[in-house]
Amino acid sequence: MDERSWTRREIIATSIAGGTAVVAGLGGHARRRRRSGRGGEPRRQIDVVLTVNGADHHLPGLDAHTTLLDALRDHLQLTGSKKGCGLGACGACTVLVDGRRVNACLTLAVMSQGKAITTIEGLAQDGELHPLQAAFVAHDGFQCGYCTSGQIISGVACIAEGHAHSDEEIREWMSGNICRCGAYTNIVAAIRDVAGREG
Amino acid sequence: MVPFAYARATSLAAATASAARHRSDGAHEPGADFLAGGTDMMQLMGEHLRNPDRIVDISALPGLDRIEQHPAACGSARSSG
């Protein structure tokens, strides 16, 4: 690479931007038909406000069929939440909505307005890892890492719900998060560790 | 997912009226469909098995925003339709 090294994501985003500029010129007429989509006439493009990790993000003219996961990843560049199956089976996209675990791929962004959304990017405070993030490192709770964001978010809720008193209970209440590498033993150990410390 | 128009229903009457105006057989007639939790519908739409032209969001309807289990009702559930 020459002056700076480009990430794979930046290269993809730059090459897509060229094509988008042409299309954007054709979509002007749709802008008059937005607004909130709440209680009014059905709309295909909606001005959406998402509260993610404590900050409001405005997404003007968002396609109504945009999932919360696509809004986070493609519009807010919060790519920590992963798209595994896109069908709610794997749990890689798990985020917290008002403190509850949600598959972001099975949720519409427009339906997530006015709710507090927490992603993996929102767990660390003042540059310090969340205790469960640190425990995943200490216990080696991953191999490839693709499911890890979802595992940690889900684990945080699992502990908060009081469902982490035994290995069996943790395995049951974490069963919505699949790890194809099979790091389950260490994932359970990490959650058990933090749950034990929090009493 | 096939693009659709979205509206949040504010009353039961408005939701049923909207769905009645735009009937859908799911697979072929692109009418209106209800969306609440989304666990099933989002998968069906994602796989293009259901392709509604309109989505009526009933997740915020008062009285229809939760599932409760009442011990007395178990085993005696009847269809009211």
Short mmCIF file of C-alpha atoms in Angstrom, two decimals:
data_model
loop_
_atom_site.label_atom_id
_atom_site.label_comp_id
_atom_site.label_asym_id
_atom_site.label_seq_id
_atom_site.Cartn_x
_atom_site.Cartn_y
_atom_site.Cartn_z
CA MET A 1 0.00 0.00 0.00
CA ASP A 2 1.25 3.54 -0.65
CA GLU A 3 0.65 6.35 1.83
CA ARG A 4 -1.89 4.69 4.13
CA SER A 5 -3.17 1.22 4.43
CA TRP A 6 -6.80 0.78 3.44
CA THR A 7 -9.06 -1.59 5.22
CA ARG A 8 -11.18 -3.99 3.21
CA ARG A 9 -14.28 -2.09 4.35
CA GLU A 10 -12.98 1.28 3.15
CA ILE A 11 -12.13 -0.08 -0.28
CA ILE A 12 -15.59 -1.64 -0.68
CA ALA A 13 -17.32 1.53 0.57
CA THR A 14 -15.34 3.74 -1.81
CA SER A 15 -16.11 1.65 -4.87
CA ILE A 16 -19.82 1.50 -4.01
CA ALA A 17 -20.00 5.30 -3.50
CA GLY A 18 -19.30 5.90 -7.21
CA GLY A 19 -22.35 3.92 -8.22
CA THR A 20 -24.56 5.45 -5.54
CA ALA A 21 -23.96 9.03 -6.69
CA VAL A 22 -25.64 8.29 -10.04
CA VAL A 23 -28.67 6.65 -8.44
CA ALA A 24 -29.11 9.42 -5.84
CA GLY A 25 -29.97 11.99 -8.51
CA LEU A 26 -33.01 9.96 -9.55
CA GLY A 27 -34.48 9.63 -6.07
CA GLY A 28 -35.32 13.28 -5.36
CA HIS A 29 -39.08 12.93 -5.80
CA ALA A 30 -39.25 10.41 -2.97
CA ARG A 31 -38.00 12.96 -0.43
CA ARG A 32 -41.33 14.76 -0.28
CA ARG A 33 -43.05 11.61 0.95
CA ARG A 34 -41.26 10.84 4.23
CA ARG A 35 -41.93 11.82 7.82
CA SER A 36 -42.15 9.50 10.72
CA GLY A 37 -44.48 6.76 9.47
CA ARG A 38 -46.13 6.77 12.89
CA GLY A 39 -49.88 6.57 12.74
CA GLY A 40 -50.06 8.24 9.34
CA GLU A 41 -50.14 6.98 5.79
CA PRO A 42 -47.80 4.12 4.90
CA ARG A 43 -44.39 5.37 3.73
CA ARG A 44 -41.51 3.72 1.93
CA GLN A 45 -38.88 6.20 3.11
CA ILE A 46 -38.95 7.43 6.69
CA ASP A 47 -36.91 9.89 8.75
CA VAL A 48 -35.62 7.65 11.53
CA VAL A 49 -33.89 8.60 14.78
CA LEU A 50 -32.05 5.81 16.59
CA THR A 51 -30.64 6.14 20.11
CA VAL A 52 -27.52 4.00 20.06
CA ASN A 53 -25.13 3.77 23.01
CA GLY A 54 -26.60 6.94 24.49
CA ALA A 55 -26.38 9.13 21.37
CA ASP A 56 -29.15 10.07 18.91
CA HIS A 57 -28.47 9.32 15.26
CA HIS A 58 -30.61 10.81 12.48
CA LEU A 59 -31.19 8.71 9.38
CA PRO A 60 -33.23 10.84 6.97
CA GLY A 61 -35.20 9.02 4.30
CA LEU A 62 -34.30 5.53 5.47
CA ASP A 63 -35.97 2.75 3.47
CA ALA A 64 -38.79 1.38 5.64
CA HIS A 65 -37.62 -2.21 5.12
CA THR A 66 -34.13 -1.50 6.55
CA THR A 67 -33.38 -3.84 9.44
CA LEU A 68 -31.89 -2.51 12.65
CA LEU A 69 -28.75 -4.52 11.86
CA ASP A 70 -28.32 -2.95 8.41
CA ALA A 71 -28.97 0.51 9.85
CA LEU A 72 -26.26 -0.03 12.48
CA ARG A 73 -23.71 -1.54 10.10
CA ASP A 74 -24.30 0.21 6.79
CA HIS A 75 -25.63 3.61 7.90
CA LEU A 76 -23.98 4.21 11.29
CA GLN A 77 -20.76 2.25 10.56
CA LEU A 78 -21.20 0.33 13.82
CA THR A 79 -19.94 -2.92 12.35
CA GLY A 80 -19.32 -4.68 15.66
CA SER A 81 -22.75 -6.34 15.39
CA LYS A 82 -22.32 -9.12 12.84
CA LYS A 83 -24.61 -10.52 10.19
CA GLY A 84 -24.32 -14.28 10.38
CA CYS A 85 -27.47 -15.95 9.10
CA GLY A 86 -29.79 -12.95 8.72
CA LEU A 87 -32.65 -15.19 9.86
CA GLY A 88 -32.48 -14.94 13.64
CA ALA A 89 -30.86 -18.33 14.09
CA CYS A 90 -27.25 -17.58 14.99
CA GLY A 91 -27.33 -14.62 17.39
CA ALA A 92 -24.28 -12.87 15.91
CA CYS A 93 -26.39 -9.69 15.55
CA THR A 94 -27.58 -9.62 19.18
CA VAL A 95 -28.02 -6.09 20.58
CA LEU A 96 -29.84 -4.78 23.64
CA VAL A 97 -33.06 -2.82 23.11
CA ASP A 98 -34.22 -1.25 26.38
CA GLY A 99 -32.00 -3.79 28.14
CA ARG A 100 -33.50 -6.84 26.44
CA ARG A 101 -31.70 -9.11 24.00
CA VAL A 102 -32.87 -8.68 20.41
CA ASN A 103 -31.81 -10.16 17.09
CA ALA A 104 -31.13 -6.95 15.14
CA CYS A 105 -31.59 -8.82 11.84
CA LEU A 106 -35.22 -9.58 12.74
CA THR A 107 -36.01 -6.02 13.81
CA LEU A 108 -36.92 -3.07 11.62
CA ALA A 109 -34.93 0.09 12.30
CA VAL A 110 -38.11 2.16 12.13
CA MET A 111 -39.60 0.08 14.96
CA SER A 112 -36.55 0.67 17.16
CA GLN A 113 -37.10 4.41 17.51
CA GLY A 114 -37.46 5.87 20.98
CA LYS A 115 -35.71 2.87 22.52
CA ALA A 116 -32.26 2.62 24.06
CA ILE A 117 -30.09 0.46 21.79
CA THR A 118 -26.81 -0.92 23.13
CA THR A 119 -24.24 -2.49 20.82
CA ILE A 120 -20.84 -4.02 21.52
CA GLU A 121 -19.32 -0.59 20.80
CA GLY A 122 -21.19 0.82 23.81
CA LEU A 123 -19.92 -1.59 26.48
CA ALA A 124 -16.46 -0.19 27.17
CA GLN A 125 -16.43 2.90 29.39
CA ASP A 126 -13.65 5.52 29.29
CA GLY A 127 -11.42 3.22 27.28
CA GLU A 128 -11.79 0.41 29.78
CA LEU A 129 -13.24 -2.92 28.68
CA HIS A 130 -16.54 -4.06 30.16
CA PRO A 131 -15.84 -6.81 32.77
CA LEU A 132 -17.32 -9.46 30.45
CA GLN A 133 -15.19 -8.26 27.52
CA ALA A 134 -12.12 -8.59 29.75
CA ALA A 135 -13.30 -12.03 30.91
CA PHE A 136 -13.66 -13.24 27.31
CA VAL A 137 -10.03 -12.23 26.75
CA ALA A 138 -8.87 -13.84 30.00
CA HIS A 139 -10.77 -17.09 29.36
CA ASP A 140 -10.03 -17.18 25.62
CA GLY A 141 -13.76 -17.25 24.89
CA PHE A 142 -13.42 -17.25 21.10
CA GLN A 143 -11.53 -18.60 18.14
CA CYS A 144 -12.49 -16.81 14.90
CA GLY A 145 -14.36 -14.08 16.80
CA TYR A 146 -17.31 -13.67 14.44
CA CYS A 147 -19.92 -14.60 17.04
CA THR A 148 -18.12 -12.82 19.88
CA SER A 149 -19.94 -9.46 19.79
CA GLY A 150 -23.27 -11.23 20.02
CA GLN A 151 -21.99 -13.63 22.68
CA ILE A 152 -20.75 -10.79 24.89
CA ILE A 153 -23.89 -8.63 24.49
CA SER A 154 -26.03 -11.69 25.18
CA GLY A 155 -23.84 -12.65 28.13
CA VAL A 156 -24.22 -9.19 29.68
CA ALA A 157 -28.00 -9.57 29.55
CA CYS A 158 -27.82 -13.19 30.72
CA ILE A 159 -26.04 -12.04 33.89
CA ALA A 160 -28.34 -9.03 34.37
CA GLU A 161 -31.40 -11.29 34.04
CA GLY A 162 -30.06 -13.54 36.79
CA HIS A 163 -29.70 -16.52 34.48
CA ALA A 164 -26.06 -17.28 35.16
CA HIS A 165 -26.04 -19.28 38.39
CA SER A 166 -24.72 -22.54 36.93
CA ASP A 167 -23.04 -23.78 33.78
CA GLU A 168 -26.27 -25.54 32.78
CA GLU A 169 -28.32 -22.38 33.27
CA ILE A 170 -25.83 -20.30 31.29
CA ARG A 171 -25.81 -22.83 28.43
CA GLU A 172 -29.62 -22.79 28.31
CA TRP A 173 -29.99 -18.99 28.40
CA MET A 174 -27.12 -18.49 25.93
CA SER A 175 -28.54 -21.07 23.51
CA GLY A 176 -29.59 -18.34 21.05
CA ASN A 177 -25.94 -17.58 20.33
CA ILE A 178 -24.16 -20.14 18.20
CA CYS A 179 -20.36 -20.52 18.02
CA ARG A 180 -19.34 -22.70 15.11
CA CYS A 181 -15.75 -22.83 16.34
CA GLY A 182 -17.08 -24.51 19.46
CA ALA A 183 -15.63 -22.15 22.07
CA TYR A 184 -18.60 -22.80 24.35
CA THR A 185 -16.59 -24.13 27.29
CA ASN A 186 -14.59 -20.92 27.57
CA ILE A 187 -17.60 -18.68 26.84
CA VAL A 188 -19.48 -20.30 29.73
CA ALA A 189 -16.40 -19.92 31.95
CA ALA A 190 -16.14 -16.19 31.15
CA ILE A 191 -19.81 -15.55 31.93
CA ARG A 192 -19.66 -17.67 35.10
CA ASP A 193 -16.58 -15.72 36.22
CA VAL A 194 -18.27 -12.30 35.90
CA ALA A 195 -21.61 -13.51 37.29
CA GLY A 196 -19.80 -14.93 40.33
CA ARG A 197 -18.03 -11.62 40.97
CA GLU A 198 -21.30 -9.70 40.78
CA GLY A 199 -22.84 -12.08 43.31
CA MET B 1 -36.46 -8.29 1.33
CA VAL B 2 -38.85 -6.66 -1.11
CA PRO B 3 -39.36 -2.96 -0.24
CA PHE B 4 -42.67 -2.08 1.41
CA ALA B 5 -44.48 0.94 2.81
CA TYR B 6 -44.67 1.08 6.61
CA ALA B 7 -47.21 2.59 8.96
CA ARG B 8 -47.62 2.21 12.69
CA ALA B 9 -51.21 1.52 13.67
CA THR B 10 -52.51 3.66 16.52
CA SER B 11 -55.76 1.79 17.10
CA LEU B 12 -57.15 -1.69 16.57
CA ALA B 13 -59.86 -0.31 14.28
CA ALA B 14 -57.35 1.54 12.10
CA ALA B 15 -55.15 -1.56 11.85
CA THR B 16 -57.94 -3.90 10.75
CA ALA B 17 -59.39 -1.31 8.37
CA SER B 18 -56.01 -0.79 6.72
CA ALA B 19 -55.46 -4.53 6.32
CA ALA B 20 -58.98 -5.03 4.95
CA ARG B 21 -58.46 -2.35 2.29
CA HIS B 22 -55.33 -4.08 1.03
CA ARG B 23 -55.93 -7.80 1.17
CA SER B 24 -52.96 -10.10 0.61
CA ASP B 25 -52.64 -13.81 0.10
CA GLY B 26 -49.02 -13.50 1.17
CA ALA B 27 -47.18 -15.08 -1.72
CA HIS B 28 -48.85 -13.58 -4.80
CA GLU B 29 -51.05 -10.62 -3.90
CA PRO B 30 -48.80 -7.85 -2.55
CA GLY B 31 -51.26 -6.36 -0.08
CA ALA B 32 -50.91 -5.50 3.59
CA ASP B 33 -49.50 -7.68 6.37
CA PHE B 34 -49.40 -7.17 10.12
CA LEU B 35 -46.05 -7.02 11.89
CA ALA B 36 -45.68 -7.36 15.64
CA GLY B 37 -42.59 -9.09 17.04
CA GLY B 38 -41.26 -9.93 13.58
CA THR B 39 -39.65 -13.27 14.44
CA ASP B 40 -41.64 -15.09 11.77
CA MET B 41 -42.54 -12.30 9.32
CA MET B 42 -39.01 -10.92 9.04
CA GLN B 43 -37.71 -14.37 8.10
CA LEU B 44 -40.52 -14.95 5.58
CA MET B 45 -39.93 -11.54 3.99
CA GLY B 46 -36.17 -12.01 4.07
CA GLU B 47 -36.56 -15.25 2.11
CA HIS B 48 -39.10 -13.65 -0.28
CA LEU B 49 -41.76 -16.12 0.85
CA ARG B 50 -44.05 -13.24 1.82
CA ASN B 51 -43.82 -9.99 -0.07
CA PRO B 52 -46.33 -7.48 1.29
CA ASP B 53 -46.60 -4.05 -0.29
CA ARG B 54 -47.62 -2.56 3.06
CA ILE B 55 -46.68 -3.36 6.62
CA VAL B 56 -49.06 -2.45 9.42
CA ASP B 57 -47.02 -2.29 12.63
CA ILE B 58 -49.26 -3.44 15.49
CA SER B 59 -46.46 -3.66 18.07
CA ALA B 60 -47.51 -0.41 19.77
CA LEU B 61 -51.24 -1.06 20.04
CA PRO B 62 -52.43 -0.59 23.61
CA GLY B 63 -53.43 -3.95 25.06
CA LEU B 64 -51.71 -5.88 22.26
CA ASP B 65 -48.12 -5.16 23.26
CA ARG B 66 -47.46 -8.19 25.46
CA ILE B 67 -48.10 -11.89 25.95
CA GLU B 68 -49.24 -13.02 29.35
CA GLN B 69 -49.77 -16.51 30.63
CA HIS B 70 -52.81 -17.01 32.82
CA PRO B 71 -52.82 -20.41 34.56
CA ALA B 72 -56.61 -20.67 34.40
CA ALA B 73 -56.62 -20.20 30.63
CA CYS B 74 -54.25 -23.09 29.90
CA GLY B 75 -55.98 -25.95 28.11
CA SER B 76 -59.19 -24.02 27.61
CA ALA B 77 -58.10 -21.69 24.81
CA ARG B 78 -60.83 -21.28 22.22
CA SER B 79 -60.90 -19.65 18.84
CA SER B 80 -62.97 -16.51 18.83
CA GLY B 81 -62.77 -16.03 15.05
#
